[in-house]
Short mmCIF file of C-alpha atoms in Angstrom, two decimals:
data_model
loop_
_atom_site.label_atom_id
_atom_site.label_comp_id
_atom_site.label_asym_id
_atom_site.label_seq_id
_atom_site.Cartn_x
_atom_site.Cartn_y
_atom_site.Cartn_z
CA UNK A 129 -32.91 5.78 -36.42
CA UNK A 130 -35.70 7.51 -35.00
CA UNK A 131 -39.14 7.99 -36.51
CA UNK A 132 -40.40 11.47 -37.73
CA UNK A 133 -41.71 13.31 -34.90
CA UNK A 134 -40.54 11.36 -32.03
CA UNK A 135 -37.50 12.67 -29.71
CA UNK A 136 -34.70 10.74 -28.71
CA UNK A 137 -33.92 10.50 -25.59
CA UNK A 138 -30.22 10.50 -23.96
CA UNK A 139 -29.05 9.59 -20.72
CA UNK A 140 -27.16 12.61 -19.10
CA UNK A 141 -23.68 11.24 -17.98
CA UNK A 142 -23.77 12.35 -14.00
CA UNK A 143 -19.46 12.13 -14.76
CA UNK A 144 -18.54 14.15 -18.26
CA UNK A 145 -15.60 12.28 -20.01
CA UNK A 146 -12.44 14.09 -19.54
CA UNK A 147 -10.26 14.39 -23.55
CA UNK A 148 -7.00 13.40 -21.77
CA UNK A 149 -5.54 14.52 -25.53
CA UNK A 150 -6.89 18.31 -25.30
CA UNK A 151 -4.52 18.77 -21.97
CA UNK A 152 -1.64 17.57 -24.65
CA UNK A 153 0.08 20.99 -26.31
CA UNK A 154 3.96 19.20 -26.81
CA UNK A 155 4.16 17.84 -29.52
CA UNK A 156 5.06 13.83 -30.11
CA UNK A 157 9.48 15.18 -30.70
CA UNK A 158 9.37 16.27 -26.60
CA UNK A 159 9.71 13.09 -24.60
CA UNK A 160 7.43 13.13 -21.34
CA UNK A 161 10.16 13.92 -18.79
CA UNK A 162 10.48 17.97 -20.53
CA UNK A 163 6.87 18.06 -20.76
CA UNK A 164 5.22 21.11 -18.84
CA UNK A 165 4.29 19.86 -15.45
CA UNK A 166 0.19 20.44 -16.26
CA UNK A 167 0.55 17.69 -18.64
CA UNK A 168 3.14 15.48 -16.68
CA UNK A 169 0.19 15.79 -13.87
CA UNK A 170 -2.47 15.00 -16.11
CA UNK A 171 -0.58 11.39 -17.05
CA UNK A 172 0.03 10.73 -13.13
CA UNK A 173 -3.69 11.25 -12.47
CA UNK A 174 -4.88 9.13 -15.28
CA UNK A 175 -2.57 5.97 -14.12
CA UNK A 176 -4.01 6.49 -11.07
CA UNK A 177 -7.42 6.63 -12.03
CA UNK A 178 -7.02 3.57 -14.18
CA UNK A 179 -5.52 2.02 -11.65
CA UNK A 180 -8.85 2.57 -9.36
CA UNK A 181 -10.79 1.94 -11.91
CA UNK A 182 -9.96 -2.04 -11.96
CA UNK A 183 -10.03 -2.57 -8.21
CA UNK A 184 -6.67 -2.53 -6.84
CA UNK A 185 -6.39 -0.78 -3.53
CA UNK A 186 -5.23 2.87 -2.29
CA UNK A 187 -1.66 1.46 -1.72
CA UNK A 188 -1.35 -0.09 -4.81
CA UNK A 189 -2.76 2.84 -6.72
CA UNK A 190 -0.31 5.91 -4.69
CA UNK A 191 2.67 2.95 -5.47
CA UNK A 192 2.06 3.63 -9.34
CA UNK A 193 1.34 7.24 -9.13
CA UNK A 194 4.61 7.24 -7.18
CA UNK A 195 6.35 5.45 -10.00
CA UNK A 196 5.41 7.80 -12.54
CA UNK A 197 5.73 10.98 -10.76
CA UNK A 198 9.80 10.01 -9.65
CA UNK A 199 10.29 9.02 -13.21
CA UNK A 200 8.92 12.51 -14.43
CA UNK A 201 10.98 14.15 -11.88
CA UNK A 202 7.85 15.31 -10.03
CA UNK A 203 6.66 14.89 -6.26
CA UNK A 204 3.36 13.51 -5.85
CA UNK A 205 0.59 13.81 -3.22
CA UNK A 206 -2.69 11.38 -3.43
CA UNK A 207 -5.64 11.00 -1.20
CA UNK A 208 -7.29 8.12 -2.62
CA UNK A 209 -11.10 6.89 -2.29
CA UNK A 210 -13.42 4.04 -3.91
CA UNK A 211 -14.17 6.56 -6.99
CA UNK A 212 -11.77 9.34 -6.47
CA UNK A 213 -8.50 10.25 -6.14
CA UNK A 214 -7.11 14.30 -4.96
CA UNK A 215 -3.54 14.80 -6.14
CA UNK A 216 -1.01 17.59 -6.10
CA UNK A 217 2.12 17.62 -8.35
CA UNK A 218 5.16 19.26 -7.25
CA UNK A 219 7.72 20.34 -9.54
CA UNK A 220 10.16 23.25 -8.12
CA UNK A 221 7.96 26.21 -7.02
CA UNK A 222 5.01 24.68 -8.75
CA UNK A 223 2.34 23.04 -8.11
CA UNK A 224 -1.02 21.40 -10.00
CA UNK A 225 -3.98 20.11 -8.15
CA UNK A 226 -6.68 18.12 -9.72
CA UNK A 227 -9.48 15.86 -8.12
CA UNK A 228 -10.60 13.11 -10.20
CA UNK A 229 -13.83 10.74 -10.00
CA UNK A 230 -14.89 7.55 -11.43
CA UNK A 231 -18.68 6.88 -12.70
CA UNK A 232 -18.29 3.68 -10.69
CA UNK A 233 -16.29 0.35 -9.71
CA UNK A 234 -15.41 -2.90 -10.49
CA UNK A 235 -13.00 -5.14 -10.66
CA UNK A 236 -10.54 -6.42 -13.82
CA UNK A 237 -7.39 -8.24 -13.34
CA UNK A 238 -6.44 -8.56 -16.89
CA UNK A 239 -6.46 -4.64 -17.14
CA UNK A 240 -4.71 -4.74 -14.10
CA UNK A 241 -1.84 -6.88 -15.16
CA UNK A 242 -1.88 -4.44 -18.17
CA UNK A 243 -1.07 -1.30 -15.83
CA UNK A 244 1.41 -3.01 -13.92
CA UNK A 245 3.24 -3.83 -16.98
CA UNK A 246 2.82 -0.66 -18.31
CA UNK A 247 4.32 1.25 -14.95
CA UNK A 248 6.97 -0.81 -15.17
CA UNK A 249 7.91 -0.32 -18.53
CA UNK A 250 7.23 3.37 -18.09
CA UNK A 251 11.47 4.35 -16.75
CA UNK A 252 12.71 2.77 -19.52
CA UNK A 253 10.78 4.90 -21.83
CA UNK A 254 9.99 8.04 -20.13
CA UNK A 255 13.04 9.46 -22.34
CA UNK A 256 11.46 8.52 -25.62
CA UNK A 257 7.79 9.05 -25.49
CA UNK A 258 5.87 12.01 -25.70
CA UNK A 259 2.96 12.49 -23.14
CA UNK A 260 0.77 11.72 -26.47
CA UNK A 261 2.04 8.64 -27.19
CA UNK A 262 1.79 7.44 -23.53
CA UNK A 263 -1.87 8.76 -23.45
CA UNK A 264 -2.57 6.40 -26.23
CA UNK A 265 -1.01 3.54 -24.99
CA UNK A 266 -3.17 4.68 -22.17
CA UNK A 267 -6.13 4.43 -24.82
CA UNK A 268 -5.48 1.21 -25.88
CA UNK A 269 -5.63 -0.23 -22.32
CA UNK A 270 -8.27 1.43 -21.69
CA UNK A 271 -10.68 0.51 -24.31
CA UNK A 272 -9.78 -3.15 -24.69
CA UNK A 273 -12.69 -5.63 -24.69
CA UNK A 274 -13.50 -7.73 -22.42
CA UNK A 275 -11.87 -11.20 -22.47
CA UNK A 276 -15.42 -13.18 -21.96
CA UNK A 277 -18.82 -12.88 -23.04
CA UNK A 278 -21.48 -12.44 -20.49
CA UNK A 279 -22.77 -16.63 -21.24
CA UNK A 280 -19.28 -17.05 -20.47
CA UNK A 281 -19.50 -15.14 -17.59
CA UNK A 282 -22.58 -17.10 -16.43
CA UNK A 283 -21.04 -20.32 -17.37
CA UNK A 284 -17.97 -19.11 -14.72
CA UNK A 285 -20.30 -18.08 -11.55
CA UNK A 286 -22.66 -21.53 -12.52
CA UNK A 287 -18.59 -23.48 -12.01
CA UNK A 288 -18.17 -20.81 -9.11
CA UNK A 289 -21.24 -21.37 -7.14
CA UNK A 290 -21.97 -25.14 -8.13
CA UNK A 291 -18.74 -25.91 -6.39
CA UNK A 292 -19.06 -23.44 -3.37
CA UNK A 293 -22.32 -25.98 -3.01
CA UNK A 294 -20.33 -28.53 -1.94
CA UNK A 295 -17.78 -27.09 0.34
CA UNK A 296 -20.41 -25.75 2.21
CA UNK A 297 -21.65 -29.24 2.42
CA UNK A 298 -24.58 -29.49 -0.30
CA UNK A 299 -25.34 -32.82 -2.45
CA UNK A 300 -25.21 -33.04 -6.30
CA UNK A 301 -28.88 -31.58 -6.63
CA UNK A 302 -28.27 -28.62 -4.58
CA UNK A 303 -24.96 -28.28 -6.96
CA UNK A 304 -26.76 -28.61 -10.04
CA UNK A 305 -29.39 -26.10 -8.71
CA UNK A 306 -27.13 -24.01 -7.74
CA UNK A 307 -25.13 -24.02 -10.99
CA UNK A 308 -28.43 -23.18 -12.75
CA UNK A 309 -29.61 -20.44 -10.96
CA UNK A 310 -25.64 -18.69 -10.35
CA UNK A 311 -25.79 -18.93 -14.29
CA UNK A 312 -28.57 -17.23 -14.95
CA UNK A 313 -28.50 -14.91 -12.28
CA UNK A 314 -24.67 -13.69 -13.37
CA UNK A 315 -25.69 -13.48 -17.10
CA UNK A 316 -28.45 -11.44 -16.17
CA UNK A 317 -26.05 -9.11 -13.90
CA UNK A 318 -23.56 -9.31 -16.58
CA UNK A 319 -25.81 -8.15 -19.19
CA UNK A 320 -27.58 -5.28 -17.17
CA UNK A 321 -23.64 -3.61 -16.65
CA UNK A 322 -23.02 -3.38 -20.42
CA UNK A 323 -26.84 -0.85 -20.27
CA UNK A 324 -24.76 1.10 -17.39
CA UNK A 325 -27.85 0.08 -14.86
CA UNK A 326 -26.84 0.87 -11.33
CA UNK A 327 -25.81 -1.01 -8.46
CA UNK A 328 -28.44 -1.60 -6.00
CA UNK A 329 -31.07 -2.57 -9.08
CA UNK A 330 -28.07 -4.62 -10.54
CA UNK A 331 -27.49 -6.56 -7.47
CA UNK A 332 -31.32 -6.94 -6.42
CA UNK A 333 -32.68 -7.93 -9.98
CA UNK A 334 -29.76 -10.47 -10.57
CA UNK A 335 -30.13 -12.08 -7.24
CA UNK A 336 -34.01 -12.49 -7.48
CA UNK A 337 -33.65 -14.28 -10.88
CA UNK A 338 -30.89 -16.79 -9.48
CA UNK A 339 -33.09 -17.37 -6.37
CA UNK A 340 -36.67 -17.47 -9.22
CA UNK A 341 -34.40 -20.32 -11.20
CA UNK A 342 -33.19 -22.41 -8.11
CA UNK A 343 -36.83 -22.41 -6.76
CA UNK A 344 -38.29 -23.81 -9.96
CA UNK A 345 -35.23 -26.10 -10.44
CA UNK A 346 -35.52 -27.50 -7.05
CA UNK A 347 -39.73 -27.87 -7.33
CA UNK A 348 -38.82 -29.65 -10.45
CA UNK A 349 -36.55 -32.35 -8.98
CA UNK A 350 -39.25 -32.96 -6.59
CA UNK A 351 -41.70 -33.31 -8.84
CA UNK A 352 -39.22 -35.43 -11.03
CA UNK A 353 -37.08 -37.29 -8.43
CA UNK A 354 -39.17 -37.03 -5.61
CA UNK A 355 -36.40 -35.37 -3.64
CA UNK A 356 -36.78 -34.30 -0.51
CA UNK A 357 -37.68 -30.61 0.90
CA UNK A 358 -33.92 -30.69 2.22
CA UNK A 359 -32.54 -30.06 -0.62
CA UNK A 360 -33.76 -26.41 -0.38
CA UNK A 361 -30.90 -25.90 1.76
CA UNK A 362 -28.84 -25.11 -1.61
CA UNK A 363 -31.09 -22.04 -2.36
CA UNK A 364 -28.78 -19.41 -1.00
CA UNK A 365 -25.92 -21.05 -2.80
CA UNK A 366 -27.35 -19.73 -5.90
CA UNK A 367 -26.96 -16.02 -5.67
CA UNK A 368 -23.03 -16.48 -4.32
CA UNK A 369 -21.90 -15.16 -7.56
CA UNK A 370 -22.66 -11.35 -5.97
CA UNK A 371 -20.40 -11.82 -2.79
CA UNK A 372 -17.63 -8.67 -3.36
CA UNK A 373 -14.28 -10.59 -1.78
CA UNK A 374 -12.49 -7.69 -4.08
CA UNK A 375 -13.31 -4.72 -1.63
CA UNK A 376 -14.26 -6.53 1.46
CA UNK A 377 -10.56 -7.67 1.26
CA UNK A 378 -8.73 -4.65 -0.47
CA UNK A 379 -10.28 -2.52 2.20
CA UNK A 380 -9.02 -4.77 4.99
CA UNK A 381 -5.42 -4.22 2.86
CA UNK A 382 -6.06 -0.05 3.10
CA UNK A 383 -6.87 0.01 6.77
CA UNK A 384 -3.77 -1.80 7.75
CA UNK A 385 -1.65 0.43 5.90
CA UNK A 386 -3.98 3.23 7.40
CA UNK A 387 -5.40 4.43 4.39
CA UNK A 388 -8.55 4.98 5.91
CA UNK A 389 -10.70 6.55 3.57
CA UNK A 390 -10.09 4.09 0.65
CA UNK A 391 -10.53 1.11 3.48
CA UNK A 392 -13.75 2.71 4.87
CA UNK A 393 -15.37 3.14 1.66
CA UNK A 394 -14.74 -0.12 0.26
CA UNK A 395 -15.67 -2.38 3.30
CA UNK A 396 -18.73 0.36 3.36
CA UNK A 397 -19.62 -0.65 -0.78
CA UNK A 398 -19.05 -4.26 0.27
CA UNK A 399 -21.64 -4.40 2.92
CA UNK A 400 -24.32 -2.56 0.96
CA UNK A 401 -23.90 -5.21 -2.06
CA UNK A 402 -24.50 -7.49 0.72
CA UNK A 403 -27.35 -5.99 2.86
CA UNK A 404 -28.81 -5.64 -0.73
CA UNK A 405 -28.44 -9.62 -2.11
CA UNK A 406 -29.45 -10.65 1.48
CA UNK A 407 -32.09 -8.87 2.00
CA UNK A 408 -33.21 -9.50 -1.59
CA UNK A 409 -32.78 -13.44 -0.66
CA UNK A 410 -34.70 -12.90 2.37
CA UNK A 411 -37.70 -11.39 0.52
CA UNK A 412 -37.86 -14.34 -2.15
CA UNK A 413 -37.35 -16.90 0.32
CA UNK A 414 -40.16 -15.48 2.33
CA UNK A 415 -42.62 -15.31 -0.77
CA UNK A 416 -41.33 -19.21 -1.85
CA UNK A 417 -41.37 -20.49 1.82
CA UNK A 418 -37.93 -21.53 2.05
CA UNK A 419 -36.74 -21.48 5.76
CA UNK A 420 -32.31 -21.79 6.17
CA UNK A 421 -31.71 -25.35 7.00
CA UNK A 422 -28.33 -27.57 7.65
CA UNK A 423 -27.16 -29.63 4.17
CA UNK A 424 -27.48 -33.50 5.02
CA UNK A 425 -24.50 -34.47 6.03
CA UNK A 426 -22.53 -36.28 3.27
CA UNK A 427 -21.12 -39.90 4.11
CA UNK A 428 -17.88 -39.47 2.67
CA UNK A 429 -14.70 -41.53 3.58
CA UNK A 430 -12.21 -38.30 5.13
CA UNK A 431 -9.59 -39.31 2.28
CA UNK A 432 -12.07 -38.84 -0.78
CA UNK A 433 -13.21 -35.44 0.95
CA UNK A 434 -10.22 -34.16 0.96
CA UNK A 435 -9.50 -35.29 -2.81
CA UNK A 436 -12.99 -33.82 -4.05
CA UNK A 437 -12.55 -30.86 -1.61
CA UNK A 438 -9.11 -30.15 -3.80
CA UNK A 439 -11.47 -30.44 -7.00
CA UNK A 440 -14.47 -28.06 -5.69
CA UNK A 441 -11.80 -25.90 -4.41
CA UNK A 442 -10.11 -25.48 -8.21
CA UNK A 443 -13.09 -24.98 -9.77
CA UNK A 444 -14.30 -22.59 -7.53
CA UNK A 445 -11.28 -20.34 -7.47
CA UNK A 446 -10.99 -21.00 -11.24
CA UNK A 447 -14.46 -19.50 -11.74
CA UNK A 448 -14.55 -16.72 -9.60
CA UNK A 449 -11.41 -15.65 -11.48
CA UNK A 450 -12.97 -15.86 -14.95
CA UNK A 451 -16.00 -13.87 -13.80
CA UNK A 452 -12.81 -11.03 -12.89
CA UNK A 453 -11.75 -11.27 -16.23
CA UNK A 454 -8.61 -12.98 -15.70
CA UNK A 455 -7.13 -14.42 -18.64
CA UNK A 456 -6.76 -18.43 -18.25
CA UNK A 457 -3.65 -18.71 -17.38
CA UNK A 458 -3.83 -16.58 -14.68
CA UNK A 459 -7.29 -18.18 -13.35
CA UNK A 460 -5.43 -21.40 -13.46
CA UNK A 461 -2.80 -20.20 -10.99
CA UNK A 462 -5.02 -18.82 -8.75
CA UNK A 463 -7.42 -21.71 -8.78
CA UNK A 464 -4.50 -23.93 -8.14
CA UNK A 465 -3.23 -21.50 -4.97
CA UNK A 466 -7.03 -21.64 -3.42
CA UNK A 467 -7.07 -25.15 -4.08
CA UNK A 468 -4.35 -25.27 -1.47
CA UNK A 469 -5.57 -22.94 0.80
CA UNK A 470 -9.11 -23.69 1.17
CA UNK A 471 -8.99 -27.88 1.01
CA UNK A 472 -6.02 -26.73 4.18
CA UNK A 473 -8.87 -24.02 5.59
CA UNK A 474 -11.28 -26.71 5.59
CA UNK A 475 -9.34 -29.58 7.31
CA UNK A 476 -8.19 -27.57 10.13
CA UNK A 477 -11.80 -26.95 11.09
CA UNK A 478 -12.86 -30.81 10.82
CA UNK A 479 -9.58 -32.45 11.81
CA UNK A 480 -7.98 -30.18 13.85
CA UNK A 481 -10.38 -28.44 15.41
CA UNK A 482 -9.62 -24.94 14.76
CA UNK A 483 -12.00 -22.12 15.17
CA UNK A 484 -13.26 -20.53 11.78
CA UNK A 485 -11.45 -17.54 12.35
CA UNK A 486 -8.10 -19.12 12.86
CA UNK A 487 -8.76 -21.32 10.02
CA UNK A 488 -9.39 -18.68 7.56
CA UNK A 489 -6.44 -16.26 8.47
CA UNK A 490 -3.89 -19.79 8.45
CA UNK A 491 -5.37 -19.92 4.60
CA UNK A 492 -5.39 -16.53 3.61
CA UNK A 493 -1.49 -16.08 4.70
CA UNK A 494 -1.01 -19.59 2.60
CA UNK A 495 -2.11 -18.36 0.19
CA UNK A 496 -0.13 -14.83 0.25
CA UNK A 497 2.63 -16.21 0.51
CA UNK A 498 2.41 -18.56 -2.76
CA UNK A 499 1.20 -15.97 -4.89
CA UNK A 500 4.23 -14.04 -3.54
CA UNK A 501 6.42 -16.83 -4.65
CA UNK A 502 4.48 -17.39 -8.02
CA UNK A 503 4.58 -13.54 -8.86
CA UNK A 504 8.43 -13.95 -8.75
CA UNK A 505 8.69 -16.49 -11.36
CA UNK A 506 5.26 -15.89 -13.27
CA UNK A 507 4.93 -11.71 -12.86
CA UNK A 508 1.11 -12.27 -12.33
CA UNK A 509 -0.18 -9.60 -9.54
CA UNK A 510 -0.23 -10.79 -6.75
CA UNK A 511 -3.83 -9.30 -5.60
CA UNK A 512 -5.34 -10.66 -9.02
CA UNK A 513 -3.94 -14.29 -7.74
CA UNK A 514 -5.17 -13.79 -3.91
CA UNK A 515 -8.19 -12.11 -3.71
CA UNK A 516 -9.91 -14.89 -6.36
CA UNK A 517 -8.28 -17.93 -4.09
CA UNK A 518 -9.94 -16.46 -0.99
CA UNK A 519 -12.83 -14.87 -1.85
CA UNK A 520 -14.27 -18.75 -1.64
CA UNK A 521 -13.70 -18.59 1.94
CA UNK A 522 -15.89 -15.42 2.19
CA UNK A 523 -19.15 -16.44 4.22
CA UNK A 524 -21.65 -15.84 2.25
CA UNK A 525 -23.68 -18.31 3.74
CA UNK A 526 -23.44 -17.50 7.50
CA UNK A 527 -24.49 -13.39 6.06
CA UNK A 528 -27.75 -14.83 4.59
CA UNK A 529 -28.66 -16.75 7.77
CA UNK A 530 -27.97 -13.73 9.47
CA UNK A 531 -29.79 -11.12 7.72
CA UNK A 532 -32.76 -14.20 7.74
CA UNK A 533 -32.92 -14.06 10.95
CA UNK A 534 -32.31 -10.99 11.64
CA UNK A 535 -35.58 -9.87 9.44
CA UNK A 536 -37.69 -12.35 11.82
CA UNK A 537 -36.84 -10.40 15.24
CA UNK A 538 -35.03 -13.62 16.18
CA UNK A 539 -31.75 -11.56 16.88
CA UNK A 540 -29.89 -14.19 19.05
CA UNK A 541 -29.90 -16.05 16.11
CA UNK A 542 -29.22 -13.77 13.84
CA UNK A 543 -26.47 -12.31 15.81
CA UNK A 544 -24.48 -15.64 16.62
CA UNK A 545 -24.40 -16.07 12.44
CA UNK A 546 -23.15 -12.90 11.94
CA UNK A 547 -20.98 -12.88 14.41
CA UNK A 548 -19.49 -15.52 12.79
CA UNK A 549 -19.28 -14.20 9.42
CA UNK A 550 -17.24 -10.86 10.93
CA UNK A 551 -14.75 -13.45 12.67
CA UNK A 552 -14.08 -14.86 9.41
CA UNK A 553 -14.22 -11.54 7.39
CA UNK A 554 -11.71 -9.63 9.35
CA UNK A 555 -9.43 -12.61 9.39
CA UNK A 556 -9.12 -12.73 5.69
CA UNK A 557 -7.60 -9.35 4.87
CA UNK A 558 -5.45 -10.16 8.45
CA UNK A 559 -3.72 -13.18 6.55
CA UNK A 560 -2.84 -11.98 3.56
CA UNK A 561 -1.58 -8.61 5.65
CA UNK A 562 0.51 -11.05 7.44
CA UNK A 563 1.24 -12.72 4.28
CA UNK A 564 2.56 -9.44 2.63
CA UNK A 565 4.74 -8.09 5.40
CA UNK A 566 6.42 -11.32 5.45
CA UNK A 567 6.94 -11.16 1.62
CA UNK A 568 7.30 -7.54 0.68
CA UNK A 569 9.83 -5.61 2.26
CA UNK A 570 8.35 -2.48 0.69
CA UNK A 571 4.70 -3.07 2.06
CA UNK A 572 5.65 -3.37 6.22
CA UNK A 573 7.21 -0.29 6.63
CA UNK A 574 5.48 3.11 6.75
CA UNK A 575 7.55 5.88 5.14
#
């Protein structure tokens, strides 16, 4: 309640709610298949919107429209972006266009499992519902609450990040700063996205209190512990939590089916998230004094590496899959799936000798391929099982050191880190590509 006198102010929504119900006029007796093609249209756009909304890719998202539209008896046309999606329905000698938008992005695997179970329920009862009663089940999905809290959530990127520590080859205080300042940093993000605050302030405010709480953790165990100034090497570790592995890899996915514009636009949101947490690292580092360094190297016997690598691996996956919303279960298989792939990532760089690039593409087409196999017998989706397992491999890391540098004029170094990030970036997308046209007959051929 407001006092006498003073005005209330309201935010202006910059994208007015659409009342999916008002486009409704048949009543609940006309099942969705004799429906006039306006409001047939209107339910294709809406799964496809939803579909966007939860970070699925372009192909994904024209695959349900597609669905929908065959069982309505309708021919859809989509051109799909990051926010947006321009259709045209086709039924006889008619045709609807609409152009939908979304306010913004993000990603939400249990809402996507929802959709895919809902599209493929949808034959089997596109001769029974009305377009009403699909709206609402529409409604339901829609509105659900989220399956964590945002401590939760901060609890998940602390797991997330305190593991990352160590297969990047930080000690236990690094780890435990780490897991500090990834905790408070995502609870802070976490919290700012329920007040609607927008991306660039998101990502820069979060990141500058995980780097603020890893900087006083870290003084602390040298005050404490008497620790050495090493152990600053953690600090970027911290602010992990913000690396986007769902449309860095997604748009990777889009460009090799040569959906450009959805590909373009989310490799294009993935790099400004990380220009911004970089260059937001760079400026606290440069007010604390913290200069990139190499972790000590850890004096541990190759068969207990691999056995704790398996364990950091899990837990990483596990968390990054919680902070997607993933229900339990489903963070459990993919956790399980990276711990494969990354522990096998990992040892083909230090055993083998394989280049990073190489190394990452072998995991990321592991890892395809078992969440192929699992999606069989479990039904999970296969990108909400993926994307978590690799985004670990996602080098975070190398992108700070290169944006450091970078921001110091010392470009050969920056460039030889970056270069090195790209190598493993495009090779990510490239395995599970590989992955997928070895898996899904449907997804390697262009009709």
């Amino acid at each position: 309640m407001t006092k006498k006198g003073e005005k209330k102010h309201h935010i202006r929504r910059q994208h007015m709610t659409i009342r999916w119900h008002d486009i409704v006029q048949s009543d609940n007796a006309t099942p969705v298949t004799q429906a006039p093609l306006k409001e047939k249209t209107s339910l294709v756009g809406r799964v496809g919107m939803m579909m966007l909304s939860v970070g699925t890719g372009a192909w994904r998202v024209r695959n349900a429209m597609n669905i929908i539209s065959r069982c309505l008896g309708i021919t859809c046309s989509a051109d799909i972006g990051l926010v947006s999606i321009s259709y045209t329905c086709f039924e006889e000698n008619h045709t609807y266009t609409q152009t939908l938008s979304l306010p913004t992005t993000g990603v939400n695997t249990h809402k996507l499992m929802q959709m895919e179970l809902f599209i493929k329920d949808f034959p089997e009862k596109a001769n029974i519902l009305s377009v009403e009663q699909f709206h609402a089940v529409l409604d339901h999905i829609q509105n659900g609450q989220e399956n964590y809290k945002p401590w939760n959530l901060g609890l998940a990127a602390a797991i997330a990040c305190g593991a990352f520590t160590f297969l990047l080859g930080g000690g236990l205080f690094e780890m435990i700063c780490a897991f500090l300042g990834a905790g408070v940093g995502n609870f802070v993000r976490k919290e700012m996205l329920k007040r609607k605050l927008s991306l660039l302030a998101n990502v820069s405010i979060s990141v500058s209190c995980a780097c603020i709480v890893y900087v006083i953790a870290i003084v602390f165990a040298q005050m404490i512990f008497h620790i050495s100034t090493v152990h600053q090497a953690g600090y970027i570790c911290a602010m992990l939590f913000v690396i986007p592995g769902f449309p860095l890899i997604t748009g990777g996915i889009d460009m090799a089916k040569l959906d450009m514009r959805s590909g373009l636009e989310r490799v294009a949101y993935a790099l400004l998230i990380i220009l911004t947490a970089t260059l937001t690292g760079w400026v606290m580092a440069s007010i604390c004094n913290f200069h990139p360094a190499d972790f000590q190297e850890l004096k541990i016997d190759t068969e207990l590496m691999i056995l704790l690598r398996l364990i950091a691996s899990f837990f990483g996956v596990y968390g990054f899959s919680l902070m997607f919303n993933s229900p339990r279960k489903m963070a459990i298989t993919a956790g399980l799936i990276g711990m494969i792939a990354n522990t096998l990532r990992l040892e083909l760089v230090d055993l083998a000798g394989f280049p990073v690039g190489v190394a990452a593409f072998i995991g990321a087409f592991v890892s395809g391929v078992i969440a192929s196999l699992v999606k069989k017998k479990i039904g999970f989706p296969r990108i909400s099982l993926t994307v978590p397992s690799i985004v670990i491999m996602v080098p975070g890391l190398y992108m700070y050191r290169g944006i450091y540098y970078m921001g110091l004029n010392d470009i050969d170094s920056g460039a030889i880190w970056l270069t090195r990030a790209i190598l493993i970036v495009v090779s990510l997308p490239l395995g599970l590509v590989a992955a997928r046209f070895c898996t899904d007959r449907n997804f390697r051929h262009c009709t």
